[in-house]
CSV table of C-alpha atoms in Angstrom, one decimal:
chain,number,residue,atom,x,y,z
A,1,MET,CA,11.3,-26.1,30.4
A,2,ALA,CA,15.0,-27.0,31.2
A,3,VAL,CA,18.2,-25.2,30.5
A,4,LYS,CA,20.7,-27.2,28.4
A,5,ILE,CA,24.4,-26.5,28.0
A,6,VAL,CA,26.2,-27.1,24.7
A,7,THR,CA,29.9,-26.4,23.9
A,8,ASP,CA,32.4,-27.5,21.3
A,9,SER,CA,35.3,-30.0,21.5
A,10,THR,CA,37.9,-27.3,22.2
A,11,ALA,CA,36.6,-27.1,25.8
A,12,ASP,CA,38.7,-30.3,26.5
A,13,LEU,CA,36.4,-31.4,29.3
A,14,PRO,CA,36.8,-35.0,30.6
A,15,GLU,CA,34.1,-37.4,29.3
A,16,LYS,CA,33.0,-38.1,32.9
A,17,ILE,CA,32.0,-34.4,33.4
A,18,VAL,CA,30.3,-34.2,30.0
A,19,SER,CA,28.2,-37.2,31.0
A,20,GLN,CA,27.5,-36.1,34.6
A,21,TYR,CA,26.1,-32.8,33.5
A,22,GLY,CA,24.5,-33.8,30.2
A,23,ILE,CA,26.6,-31.3,28.3
A,24,GLY,CA,26.3,-31.4,24.5
A,25,VAL,CA,29.6,-31.3,22.6
A,26,VAL,CA,30.0,-30.4,19.0
A,27,PRO,CA,33.2,-31.7,17.5
A,28,LEU,CA,35.5,-29.5,15.4
A,29,ASN,CA,37.4,-31.1,12.5
A,30,VAL,CA,41.0,-32.1,12.2
A,31,HIS,CA,42.6,-32.6,8.8
A,32,PHE,CA,45.5,-34.8,7.9
A,33,GLY,CA,45.9,-34.0,4.3
A,34,GLU,CA,42.7,-35.3,2.6
A,35,GLU,CA,41.6,-37.2,5.7
A,36,VAL,CA,39.1,-35.4,7.9
A,37,TYR,CA,38.3,-36.6,11.5
A,38,LYS,CA,35.8,-35.3,14.1
A,39,ASP,CA,37.6,-34.4,17.3
A,40,GLY,CA,36.8,-36.8,20.0
A,41,VAL,CA,34.5,-38.9,17.7
A,42,ASP,CA,36.7,-40.2,14.9
A,43,ILE,CA,40.1,-39.5,16.5
A,44,TRP,CA,41.0,-39.5,20.2
A,45,SER,CA,43.7,-37.5,21.9
A,46,GLU,CA,46.2,-40.4,22.4
A,47,GLU,CA,45.9,-41.4,18.7
A,48,PHE,CA,46.3,-37.8,17.6
A,49,TYR,CA,49.5,-37.2,19.5
A,50,ASN,CA,50.9,-40.5,18.3
A,51,ARG,CA,50.3,-39.4,14.7
A,52,ILE,CA,51.8,-36.0,14.9
A,53,ARG,CA,54.9,-37.4,16.6
A,54,ASN,CA,55.4,-40.0,14.0
A,55,GLU,CA,53.9,-38.7,10.7
A,56,PRO,CA,55.4,-36.1,8.4
A,57,ILE,CA,51.9,-34.6,7.6
A,58,LEU,CA,51.1,-31.6,9.9
A,59,PRO,CA,47.3,-31.3,10.5
A,60,ASN,CA,45.0,-28.4,10.2
A,61,THR,CA,41.6,-27.7,11.7
A,62,SER,CA,38.2,-26.4,10.7
A,63,GLN,CA,35.0,-25.3,12.4
A,64,PRO,CA,31.8,-27.5,12.4
A,65,ALA,CA,29.1,-26.8,9.9
A,66,PRO,CA,25.8,-25.5,11.2
A,67,GLY,CA,24.3,-28.9,10.6
A,68,GLU,CA,26.6,-30.4,13.3
A,69,PHE,CA,25.1,-27.9,15.8
A,70,LEU,CA,21.6,-28.7,14.7
A,71,LYS,CA,22.2,-32.4,15.4
A,72,VAL,CA,23.4,-31.8,18.9
A,73,TYR,CA,20.8,-29.1,19.7
A,74,GLN,CA,18.1,-31.6,18.7
A,75,GLN,CA,19.6,-34.4,20.8
A,76,VAL,CA,19.9,-32.4,24.0
A,77,ALA,CA,16.8,-30.3,24.1
A,78,LYS,CA,13.0,-30.6,23.7
A,79,PRO,CA,10.7,-27.9,22.4
A,80,GLY,CA,10.4,-25.2,25.1
A,81,ASP,CA,13.9,-25.8,26.5
A,82,THR,CA,16.5,-23.1,26.5
A,83,ILE,CA,20.0,-23.9,25.1
A,84,ILE,CA,23.1,-21.9,26.2
A,85,SER,CA,25.8,-22.7,23.6
A,86,ILE,CA,29.2,-21.6,24.8
A,87,HIS,CA,32.1,-21.7,22.4
A,88,ILE,CA,35.8,-21.0,21.6
A,89,SER,CA,36.8,-17.4,21.2
A,90,ARG,CA,35.6,-15.8,17.9
A,91,GLN,CA,39.1,-14.3,17.7
A,92,MET,CA,40.4,-17.9,17.2
A,93,SER,CA,37.6,-19.6,15.3
A,94,GLY,CA,34.3,-19.2,13.4
A,95,THR,CA,32.7,-21.9,15.5
A,96,ALA,CA,30.4,-19.5,17.4
A,97,ASP,CA,29.2,-18.2,14.0
A,98,SER,CA,28.2,-21.7,12.9
A,99,ALA,CA,26.4,-22.1,16.2
A,100,GLN,CA,24.5,-18.8,15.6
A,101,LEU,CA,23.4,-20.0,12.2
A,102,ALA,CA,22.2,-23.2,13.6
A,103,ALA,CA,20.3,-21.4,16.4
A,104,GLU,CA,18.4,-19.4,13.8
A,105,MET,CA,17.5,-22.6,11.9
A,106,MET,CA,16.0,-24.3,15.0
A,107,GLY,CA,12.8,-22.3,15.0
A,108,ALA,CA,10.7,-20.5,17.5
A,109,ASN,CA,10.1,-23.6,19.8
A,110,TYR,CA,13.7,-23.2,21.1
A,111,GLN,CA,15.5,-20.4,22.8
A,112,ILE,CA,19.2,-20.6,21.9
A,113,MET,CA,21.7,-18.2,23.4
A,114,VAL,CA,25.2,-18.4,21.8
A,115,VAL,CA,28.0,-17.2,24.0
A,116,ASP,CA,31.5,-16.3,22.8
A,117,SER,CA,33.6,-17.5,25.8
A,118,GLN,CA,36.7,-15.5,24.7
A,119,HIS,CA,38.6,-18.5,25.8
A,120,VAL,CA,39.7,-22.0,24.6
A,121,THR,CA,40.7,-25.4,26.0
A,122,MET,CA,40.3,-25.8,29.8
A,123,SER,CA,39.4,-22.1,30.5
A,124,LEU,CA,36.5,-22.6,28.1
A,125,GLY,CA,35.8,-25.9,29.8
A,126,VAL,CA,35.7,-24.5,33.3
A,127,LEU,CA,33.3,-21.8,32.1
A,128,VAL,CA,31.1,-24.5,30.6
A,129,LEU,CA,31.3,-26.6,33.8
A,130,GLN,CA,30.2,-23.6,35.9
A,131,ALA,CA,27.3,-23.0,33.6
A,132,ALA,CA,26.3,-26.7,33.7
A,133,LYS,CA,26.4,-26.7,37.5
A,134,ALA,CA,24.1,-23.7,37.6
A,135,ALA,CA,21.7,-25.3,35.1
A,136,LYS,CA,21.6,-28.5,37.1
A,137,ASN,CA,20.8,-26.4,40.2
A,138,GLY,CA,17.8,-25.0,38.4
A,139,GLU,CA,19.0,-21.5,37.7
A,140,PRO,CA,17.2,-19.8,34.9
A,141,ALA,CA,18.9,-19.0,31.6
A,142,ASP,CA,19.1,-15.2,32.1
A,143,VAL,CA,20.8,-15.7,35.5
A,144,ILE,CA,23.3,-18.1,33.9
A,145,ILE,CA,24.0,-15.7,31.1
A,146,ALA,CA,24.7,-12.9,33.6
A,147,ARG,CA,26.9,-15.2,35.6
A,148,LEU,CA,28.9,-16.2,32.5
A,149,ALA,CA,29.6,-12.5,31.8
A,150,LYS,CA,31.1,-12.3,35.3
A,151,TRP,CA,32.9,-15.6,35.1
A,152,LYS,CA,34.6,-14.6,31.9
A,153,GLU,CA,36.1,-11.6,33.7
A,154,GLU,CA,37.1,-13.7,36.7
A,155,ILE,CA,38.7,-16.7,35.0
A,156,SER,CA,42.5,-16.9,34.2
A,157,ILE,CA,44.7,-19.3,32.3
A,158,PHE,CA,48.5,-19.3,32.4
A,159,PHE,CA,50.3,-21.7,30.2
A,160,THR,CA,53.8,-22.4,28.9
A,161,ILE,CA,54.9,-23.9,25.6
A,162,LYS,CA,58.2,-25.3,24.5
A,163,SER,CA,58.0,-24.0,21.0
A,164,LEU,CA,55.8,-21.3,19.3
A,165,GLU,CA,56.2,-23.0,15.9
A,166,TYR,CA,52.8,-24.6,15.9
A,167,LEU,CA,50.9,-21.4,17.0
A,168,HIS,CA,52.8,-19.4,14.4
A,169,ARG,CA,52.2,-21.9,11.6
A,170,THR,CA,48.4,-22.1,12.3
A,171,GLY,CA,48.0,-18.3,12.8
A,172,ARG,CA,46.8,-18.5,16.4
A,173,ILE,CA,49.9,-16.9,17.9
A,174,GLY,CA,48.3,-13.6,18.7
A,175,LYS,CA,50.4,-11.1,20.6
A,176,ALA,CA,52.7,-13.9,21.7
A,177,SER,CA,54.6,-13.3,18.5
A,178,VAL,CA,56.7,-10.9,20.5
A,179,PHE,CA,58.5,-14.1,21.8
A,180,MET,CA,59.3,-15.5,18.4
A,181,GLY,CA,63.0,-15.8,17.8
A,182,SER,CA,63.9,-15.3,21.4
A,183,LEU,CA,63.0,-18.6,23.0
A,184,LEU,CA,66.5,-20.2,23.3
A,185,ASN,CA,66.6,-21.3,26.9
A,186,ILE,CA,63.6,-19.1,27.7
A,187,LYS,CA,60.3,-20.4,28.8
A,188,PRO,CA,57.3,-18.1,27.9
A,189,ILE,CA,54.3,-17.9,30.2
A,190,LEU,CA,51.2,-17.0,28.1
A,191,SER,CA,47.6,-16.2,28.9
A,192,ILE,CA,44.4,-15.3,27.1
A,193,GLU,CA,42.9,-11.8,27.2
A,194,GLY,CA,40.2,-10.4,25.0
A,195,GLY,CA,39.9,-13.8,23.2
A,196,LEU,CA,43.6,-13.7,22.1
A,197,ILE,CA,46.8,-15.3,23.3
A,198,VAL,CA,49.0,-12.7,25.0
A,199,PRO,CA,52.5,-12.8,26.5
A,200,ASN,CA,52.6,-12.7,30.2
A,201,GLU,CA,56.2,-13.3,31.3
A,202,LYS,CA,59.3,-15.2,30.3
A,203,THR,CA,61.7,-17.0,32.5
A,204,ARG,CA,64.5,-19.5,32.5
A,205,GLY,CA,65.0,-22.8,34.2
A,206,ASN,CA,63.5,-26.2,34.4
A,207,PHE,CA,59.8,-27.0,34.4
A,208,GLN,CA,59.6,-27.1,38.2
A,209,LYS,CA,60.5,-23.4,38.2
A,210,VAL,CA,58.1,-22.6,35.4
A,211,ALA,CA,55.3,-24.4,37.1
A,212,GLU,CA,55.9,-22.6,40.4
A,213,LEU,CA,55.8,-19.3,38.6
A,214,MET,CA,52.5,-20.2,36.9
A,215,VAL,CA,51.0,-21.0,40.3
A,216,GLU,CA,52.4,-17.8,41.7
A,217,LYS,CA,50.5,-16.0,39.0
A,218,VAL,CA,47.3,-17.6,40.2
A,219,ILE,CA,48.1,-16.6,43.8
A,220,GLU,CA,48.9,-13.0,42.7
A,221,ARG,CA,45.4,-12.7,41.2
A,222,TYR,CA,43.3,-14.7,43.7
A,223,GLY,CA,45.2,-14.8,47.0
A,224,ASP,CA,43.8,-17.6,49.2
A,225,GLN,CA,40.3,-17.6,47.7
A,226,PRO,CA,38.7,-21.0,47.2
A,227,LEU,CA,39.2,-22.0,43.6
A,228,VAL,CA,38.1,-24.3,40.9
A,229,VAL,CA,41.3,-25.2,39.1
A,230,GLY,CA,41.9,-26.9,35.7
A,231,ILE,CA,45.1,-28.4,34.5
A,232,ILE,CA,45.4,-29.1,30.7
A,233,HIS,CA,48.3,-30.5,28.7
A,234,THR,CA,49.2,-31.6,25.2
A,235,ASP,CA,50.9,-34.9,25.9
A,236,LEU,CA,53.1,-33.9,28.9
A,237,PRO,CA,52.0,-36.3,31.6
A,238,ASP,CA,55.0,-35.9,33.8
A,239,GLU,CA,54.8,-32.1,33.8
A,240,MET,CA,51.1,-32.4,34.6
A,241,VAL,CA,51.8,-34.3,37.7
A,242,THR,CA,54.4,-31.7,38.7
A,243,LEU,CA,52.0,-28.8,38.1
A,244,GLU,CA,49.1,-30.5,39.9
A,245,ARG,CA,51.3,-31.2,42.9
A,246,ILE,CA,52.5,-27.6,43.2
A,247,ALA,CA,49.0,-26.2,42.7
A,248,LYS,CA,47.6,-28.5,45.4
A,249,ASN,CA,50.3,-27.5,47.8
A,250,LYS,CA,50.0,-23.8,47.3
A,251,LEU,CA,46.4,-23.0,46.3
A,252,ASN,CA,43.0,-23.2,48.1
A,253,ILE,CA,41.4,-25.7,45.7
A,254,LEU,CA,37.8,-26.9,46.1
A,255,GLU,CA,37.7,-28.8,42.8
A,256,THR,CA,40.4,-29.9,40.2
A,257,VAL,CA,39.7,-30.8,36.6
A,258,THR,CA,42.6,-32.3,34.6
A,259,ASN,CA,42.7,-33.6,31.1
A,260,LEU,CA,44.8,-34.3,28.0
A,261,ALA,CA,43.9,-31.7,25.4
A,262,GLY,CA,42.1,-32.9,22.2
A,263,ALA,CA,43.2,-32.9,18.6
A,264,ILE,CA,42.1,-29.3,17.9
A,265,VAL,CA,44.1,-27.6,20.6
A,266,GLY,CA,47.0,-30.1,20.0
A,267,THR,CA,47.1,-29.1,16.4
A,268,HIS,CA,47.7,-25.4,17.3
A,269,THR,CA,50.2,-25.9,20.2
A,270,GLY,CA,51.9,-29.2,19.2
A,271,PRO,CA,52.7,-31.8,21.9
A,272,ASN,CA,54.5,-29.3,24.1
A,273,ALA,CA,52.0,-27.1,26.1
A,274,ILE,CA,50.7,-27.2,29.6
A,275,GLY,CA,48.6,-24.7,31.6
A,276,ILE,CA,46.6,-24.0,34.7
A,277,VAL,CA,43.2,-22.4,34.8
A,278,ALA,CA,41.6,-20.8,37.9
A,279,ILE,CA,38.3,-19.3,38.8
A,280,PRO,CA,36.8,-18.4,42.3
A,281,ALA,CA,34.7,-21.3,43.5
């Protein structure tokens, strides 16, 4: 009677962590015209960013069908197991609704709890990681669900983006639209609240200054508490090194998770976003 953790590919977790904790991952779809690829299955991050930099076709995305969830649920769990299925914010995608339909199709031999994380990318990923650690430690499903409610309130993501064009075009811009038309020489710092992207601050200067400000945002919220920190980027490896160095110098980090975001997140931000996630360890 085990607890199994499932998420979707927008969690942007490294494959090593997925394998280590036995996390089931349901891929979303990325569309290049008539071509459809499953994120992390048919198209990998490096290939995706190469395509959007070099092809005129701008991609779109779609949520998985309930059948995709059924497939993963049946792979990870046995009858009598409990599945906690944690997904991208319902404000951004219908993925959790597909998961709920699949949960109802699985029958009475499985208990499946679908959780709207109210987050996306590495902030979703860190929530999933926390749940997977708890499951591996033998905590019961109801305790993990209660912890998830607390973790959702405690987690933060701060990210910057060179251009809001992709977010605007794909309809995921949320309240960050207040920055549209005013980004000349201005670097926005955005966050996620209530499942939506919201403006946090805007500044000027090079990336070093922006990275330092994002880390200061983390310090303002958590002080010197021990933290689990995630760093995620959409094909900005040099900026990732800079942000990770500043974070390690200034924060009390017990664990760091870094990754290149997959095709779904990359479709909506373009190859120009980087952020830091933090949660008390």
